[in-house]
Tab-separated table of N, CA and C in Angstrom:
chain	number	residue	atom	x	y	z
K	1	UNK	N	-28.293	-12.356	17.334
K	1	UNK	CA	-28.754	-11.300	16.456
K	1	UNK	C	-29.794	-10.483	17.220
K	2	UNK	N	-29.593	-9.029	17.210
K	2	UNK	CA	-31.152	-8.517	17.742
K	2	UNK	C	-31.854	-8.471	17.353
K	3	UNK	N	-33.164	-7.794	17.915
K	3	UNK	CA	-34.380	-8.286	17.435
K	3	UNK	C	-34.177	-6.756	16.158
K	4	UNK	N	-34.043	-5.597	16.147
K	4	UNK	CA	-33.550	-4.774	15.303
K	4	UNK	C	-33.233	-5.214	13.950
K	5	UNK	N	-32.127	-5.944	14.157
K	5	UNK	CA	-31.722	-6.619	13.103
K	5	UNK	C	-32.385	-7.392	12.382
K	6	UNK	N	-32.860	-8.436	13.007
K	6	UNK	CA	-34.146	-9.485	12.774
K	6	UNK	C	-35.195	-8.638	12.236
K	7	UNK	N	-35.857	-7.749	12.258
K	7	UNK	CA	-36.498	-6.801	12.092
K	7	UNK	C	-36.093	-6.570	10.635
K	8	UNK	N	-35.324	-5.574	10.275
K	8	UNK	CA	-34.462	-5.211	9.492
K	8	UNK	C	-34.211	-6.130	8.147
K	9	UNK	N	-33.700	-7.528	8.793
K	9	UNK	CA	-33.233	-8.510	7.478
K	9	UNK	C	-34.851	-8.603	7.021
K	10	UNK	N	-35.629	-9.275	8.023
K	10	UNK	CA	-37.216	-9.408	7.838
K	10	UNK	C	-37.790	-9.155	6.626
K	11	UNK	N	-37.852	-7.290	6.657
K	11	UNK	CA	-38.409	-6.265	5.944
K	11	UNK	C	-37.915	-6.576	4.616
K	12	UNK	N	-36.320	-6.238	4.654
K	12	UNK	CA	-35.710	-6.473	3.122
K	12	UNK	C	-36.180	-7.670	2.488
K	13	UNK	N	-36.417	-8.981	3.272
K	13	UNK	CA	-36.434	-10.171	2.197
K	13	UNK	C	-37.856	-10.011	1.879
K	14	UNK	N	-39.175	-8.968	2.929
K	14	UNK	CA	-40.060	-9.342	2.066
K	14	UNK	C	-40.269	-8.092	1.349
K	15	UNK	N	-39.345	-7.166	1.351
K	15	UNK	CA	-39.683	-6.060	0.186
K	15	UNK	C	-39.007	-6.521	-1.218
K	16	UNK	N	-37.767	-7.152	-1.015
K	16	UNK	CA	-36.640	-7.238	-1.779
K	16	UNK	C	-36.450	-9.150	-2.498
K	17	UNK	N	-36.830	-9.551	-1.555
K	17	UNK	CA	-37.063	-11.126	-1.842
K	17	UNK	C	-35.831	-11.929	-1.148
K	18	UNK	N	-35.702	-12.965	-1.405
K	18	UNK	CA	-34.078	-14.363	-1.190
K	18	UNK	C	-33.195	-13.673	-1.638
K	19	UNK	N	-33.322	-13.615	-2.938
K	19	UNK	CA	-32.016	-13.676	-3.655
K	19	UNK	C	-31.072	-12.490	-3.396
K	20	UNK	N	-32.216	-10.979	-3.162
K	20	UNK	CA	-31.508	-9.363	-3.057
K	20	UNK	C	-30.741	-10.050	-1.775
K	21	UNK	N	-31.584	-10.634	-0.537
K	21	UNK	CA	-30.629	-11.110	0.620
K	21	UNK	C	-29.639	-12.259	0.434
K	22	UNK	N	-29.463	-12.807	0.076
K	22	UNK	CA	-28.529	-14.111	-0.582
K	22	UNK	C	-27.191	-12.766	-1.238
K	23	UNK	N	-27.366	-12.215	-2.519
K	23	UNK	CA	-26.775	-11.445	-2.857
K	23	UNK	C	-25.805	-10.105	-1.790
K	24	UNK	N	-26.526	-9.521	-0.765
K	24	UNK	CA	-26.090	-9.079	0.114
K	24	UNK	C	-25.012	-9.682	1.031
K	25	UNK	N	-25.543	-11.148	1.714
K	25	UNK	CA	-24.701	-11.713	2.210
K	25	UNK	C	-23.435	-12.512	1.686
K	26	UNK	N	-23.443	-12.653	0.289
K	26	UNK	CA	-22.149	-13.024	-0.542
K	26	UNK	C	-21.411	-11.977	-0.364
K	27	UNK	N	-21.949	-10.378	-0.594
K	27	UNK	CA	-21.327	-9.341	-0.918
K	27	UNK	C	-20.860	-9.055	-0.066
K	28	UNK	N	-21.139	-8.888	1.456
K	28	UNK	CA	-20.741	-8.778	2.914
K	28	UNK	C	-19.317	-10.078	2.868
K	29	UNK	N	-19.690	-11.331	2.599
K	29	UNK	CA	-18.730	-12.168	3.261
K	29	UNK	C	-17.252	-11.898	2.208
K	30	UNK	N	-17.701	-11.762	0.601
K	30	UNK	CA	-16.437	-11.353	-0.177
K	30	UNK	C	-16.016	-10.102	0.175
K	31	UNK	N	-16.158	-9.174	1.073
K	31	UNK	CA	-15.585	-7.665	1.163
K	31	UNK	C	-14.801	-8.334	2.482
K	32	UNK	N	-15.781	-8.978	3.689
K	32	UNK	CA	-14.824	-9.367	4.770
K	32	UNK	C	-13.394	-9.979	4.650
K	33	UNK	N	-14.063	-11.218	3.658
K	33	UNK	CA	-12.738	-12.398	3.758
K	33	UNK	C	-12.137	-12.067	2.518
K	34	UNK	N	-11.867	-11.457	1.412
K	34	UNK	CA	-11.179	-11.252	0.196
K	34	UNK	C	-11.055	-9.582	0.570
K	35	UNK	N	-11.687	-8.490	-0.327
K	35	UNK	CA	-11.115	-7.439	0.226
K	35	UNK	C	-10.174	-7.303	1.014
K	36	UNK	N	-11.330	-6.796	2.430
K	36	UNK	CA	-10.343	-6.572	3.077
K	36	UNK	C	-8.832	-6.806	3.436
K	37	UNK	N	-8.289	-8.144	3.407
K	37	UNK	CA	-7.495	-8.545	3.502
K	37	UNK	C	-6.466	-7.969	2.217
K	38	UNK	N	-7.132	-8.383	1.209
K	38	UNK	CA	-6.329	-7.830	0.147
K	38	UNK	C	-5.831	-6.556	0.139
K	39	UNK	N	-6.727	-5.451	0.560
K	39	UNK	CA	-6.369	-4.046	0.474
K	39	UNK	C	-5.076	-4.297	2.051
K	40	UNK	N	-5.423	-4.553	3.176
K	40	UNK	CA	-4.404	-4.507	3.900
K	40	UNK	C	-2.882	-5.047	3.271
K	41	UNK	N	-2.805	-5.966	2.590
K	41	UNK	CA	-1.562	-6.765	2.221
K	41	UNK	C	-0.863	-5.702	1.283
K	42	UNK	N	-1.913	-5.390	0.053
K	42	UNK	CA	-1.132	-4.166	-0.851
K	42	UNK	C	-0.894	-2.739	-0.052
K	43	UNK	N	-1.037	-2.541	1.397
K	43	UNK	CA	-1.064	-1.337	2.042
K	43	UNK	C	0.044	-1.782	2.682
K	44	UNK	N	0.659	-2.749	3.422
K	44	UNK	CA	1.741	-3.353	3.528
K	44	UNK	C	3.144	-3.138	2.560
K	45	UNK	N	3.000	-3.816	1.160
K	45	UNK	CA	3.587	-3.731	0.292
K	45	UNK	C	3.960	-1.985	0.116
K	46	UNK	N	3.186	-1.373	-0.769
K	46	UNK	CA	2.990	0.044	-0.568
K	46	UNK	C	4.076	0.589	0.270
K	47	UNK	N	3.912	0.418	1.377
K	47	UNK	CA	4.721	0.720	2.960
K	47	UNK	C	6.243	0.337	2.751
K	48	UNK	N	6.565	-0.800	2.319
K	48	UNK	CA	7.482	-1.046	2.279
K	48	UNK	C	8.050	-0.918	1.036
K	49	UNK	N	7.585	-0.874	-0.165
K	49	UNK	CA	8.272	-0.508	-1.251
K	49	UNK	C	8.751	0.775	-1.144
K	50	UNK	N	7.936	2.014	-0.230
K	50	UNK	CA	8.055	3.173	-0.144
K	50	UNK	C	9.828	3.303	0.692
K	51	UNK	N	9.515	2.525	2.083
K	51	UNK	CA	10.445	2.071	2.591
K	51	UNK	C	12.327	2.094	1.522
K	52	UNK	N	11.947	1.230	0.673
K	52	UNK	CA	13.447	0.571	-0.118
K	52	UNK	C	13.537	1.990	-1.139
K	53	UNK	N	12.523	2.349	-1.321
K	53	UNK	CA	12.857	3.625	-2.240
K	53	UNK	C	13.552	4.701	-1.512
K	54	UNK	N	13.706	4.803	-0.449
K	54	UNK	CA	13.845	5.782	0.417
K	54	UNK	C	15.597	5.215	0.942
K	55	UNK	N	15.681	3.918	0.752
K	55	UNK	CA	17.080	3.266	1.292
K	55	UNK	C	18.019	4.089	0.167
K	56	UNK	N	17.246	3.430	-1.537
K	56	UNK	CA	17.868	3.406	-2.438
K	56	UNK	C	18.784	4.872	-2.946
K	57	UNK	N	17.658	5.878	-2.568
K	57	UNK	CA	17.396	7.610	-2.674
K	57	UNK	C	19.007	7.927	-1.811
K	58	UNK	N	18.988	6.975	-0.535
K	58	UNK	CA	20.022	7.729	0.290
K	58	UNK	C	21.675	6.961	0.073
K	59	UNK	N	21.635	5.836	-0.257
K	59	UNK	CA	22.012	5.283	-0.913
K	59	UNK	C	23.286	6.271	-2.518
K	60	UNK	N	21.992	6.632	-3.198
K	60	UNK	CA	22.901	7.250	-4.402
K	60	UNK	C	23.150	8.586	-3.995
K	61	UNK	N	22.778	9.261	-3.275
K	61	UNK	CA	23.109	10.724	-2.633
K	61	UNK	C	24.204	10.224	-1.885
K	62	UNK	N	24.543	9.288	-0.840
K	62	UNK	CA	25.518	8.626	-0.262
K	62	UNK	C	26.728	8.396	-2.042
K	63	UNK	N	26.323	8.151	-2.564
K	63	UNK	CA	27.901	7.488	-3.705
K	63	UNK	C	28.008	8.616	-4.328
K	64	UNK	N	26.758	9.475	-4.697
K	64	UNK	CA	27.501	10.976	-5.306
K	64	UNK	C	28.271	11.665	-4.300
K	65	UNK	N	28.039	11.824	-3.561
K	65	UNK	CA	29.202	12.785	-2.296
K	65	UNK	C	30.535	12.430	-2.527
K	66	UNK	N	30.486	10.070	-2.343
K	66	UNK	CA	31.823	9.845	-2.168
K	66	UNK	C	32.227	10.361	-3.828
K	67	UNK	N	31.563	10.151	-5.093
K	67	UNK	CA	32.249	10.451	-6.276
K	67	UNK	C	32.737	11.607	-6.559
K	68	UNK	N	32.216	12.950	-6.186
K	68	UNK	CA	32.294	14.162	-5.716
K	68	UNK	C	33.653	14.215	-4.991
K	69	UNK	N	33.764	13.079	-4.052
K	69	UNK	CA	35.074	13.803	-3.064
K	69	UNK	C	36.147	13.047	-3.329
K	70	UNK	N	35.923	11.871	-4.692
K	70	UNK	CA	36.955	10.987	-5.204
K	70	UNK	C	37.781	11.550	-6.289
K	71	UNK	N	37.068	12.729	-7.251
K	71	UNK	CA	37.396	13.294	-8.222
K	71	UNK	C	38.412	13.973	-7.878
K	72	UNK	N	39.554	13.936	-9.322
K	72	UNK	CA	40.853	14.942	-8.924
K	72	UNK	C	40.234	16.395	-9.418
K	73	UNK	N	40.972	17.100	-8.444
K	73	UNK	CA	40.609	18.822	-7.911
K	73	UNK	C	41.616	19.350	-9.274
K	74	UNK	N	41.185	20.359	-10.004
K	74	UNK	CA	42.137	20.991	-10.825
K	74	UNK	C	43.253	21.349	-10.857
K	75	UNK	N	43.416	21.332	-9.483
K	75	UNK	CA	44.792	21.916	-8.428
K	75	UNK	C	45.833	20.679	-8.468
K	76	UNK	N	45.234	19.637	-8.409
K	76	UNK	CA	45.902	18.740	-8.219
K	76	UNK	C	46.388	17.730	-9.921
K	77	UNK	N	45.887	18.354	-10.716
K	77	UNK	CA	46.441	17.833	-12.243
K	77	UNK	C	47.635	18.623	-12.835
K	78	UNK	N	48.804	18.018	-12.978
K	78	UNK	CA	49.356	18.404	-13.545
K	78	UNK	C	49.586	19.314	-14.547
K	79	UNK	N	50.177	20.315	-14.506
K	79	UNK	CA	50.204	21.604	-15.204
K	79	UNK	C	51.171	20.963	-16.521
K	80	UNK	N	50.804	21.591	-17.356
K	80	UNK	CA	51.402	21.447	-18.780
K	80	UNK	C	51.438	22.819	-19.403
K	81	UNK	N	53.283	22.924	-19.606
K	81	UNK	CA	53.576	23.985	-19.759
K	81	UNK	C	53.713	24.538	-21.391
């Protein structure tokens, strides 16, 4: 740790007391090890749900074309006279 730092924590515990520093360092270690992680995993997810939406999108533009080019042409129905 530097002396800066040392300095720094110093000041706060005797302006602020234990507990404001106790409280800080819970708050630091739950943003490191929970947060963070969490926001990366749902930024992941996110990514890839975006991903399958984008399969799905090309996908039904892909089966309307073929339904489009499966349909009988007017030309081709029998005339009734």
């Amino acid at each position: 740790m530097t002396e800066a730092a040392k300095d720094t924590m110093l000041s706060v515990l005797r302006d602020y007391g234990f507990s404001v520093v106790v409280a800080l360092a819970c708050g630091w270690v739950l943003r490191q090890d929970v947060l963070l992680p969490l926001v990366e995993e749902h930024r992941e997810f996110v990514k890839s749900l975006s991903e399958t939406q984008r399969e799905i999108s090309q996908a039904i533009g892909e089966q309307t074309r073929l339904l489009y080019a499966l349909q009988p042409r007017a030309s081709d129905l029998p005339q009734e006279n």
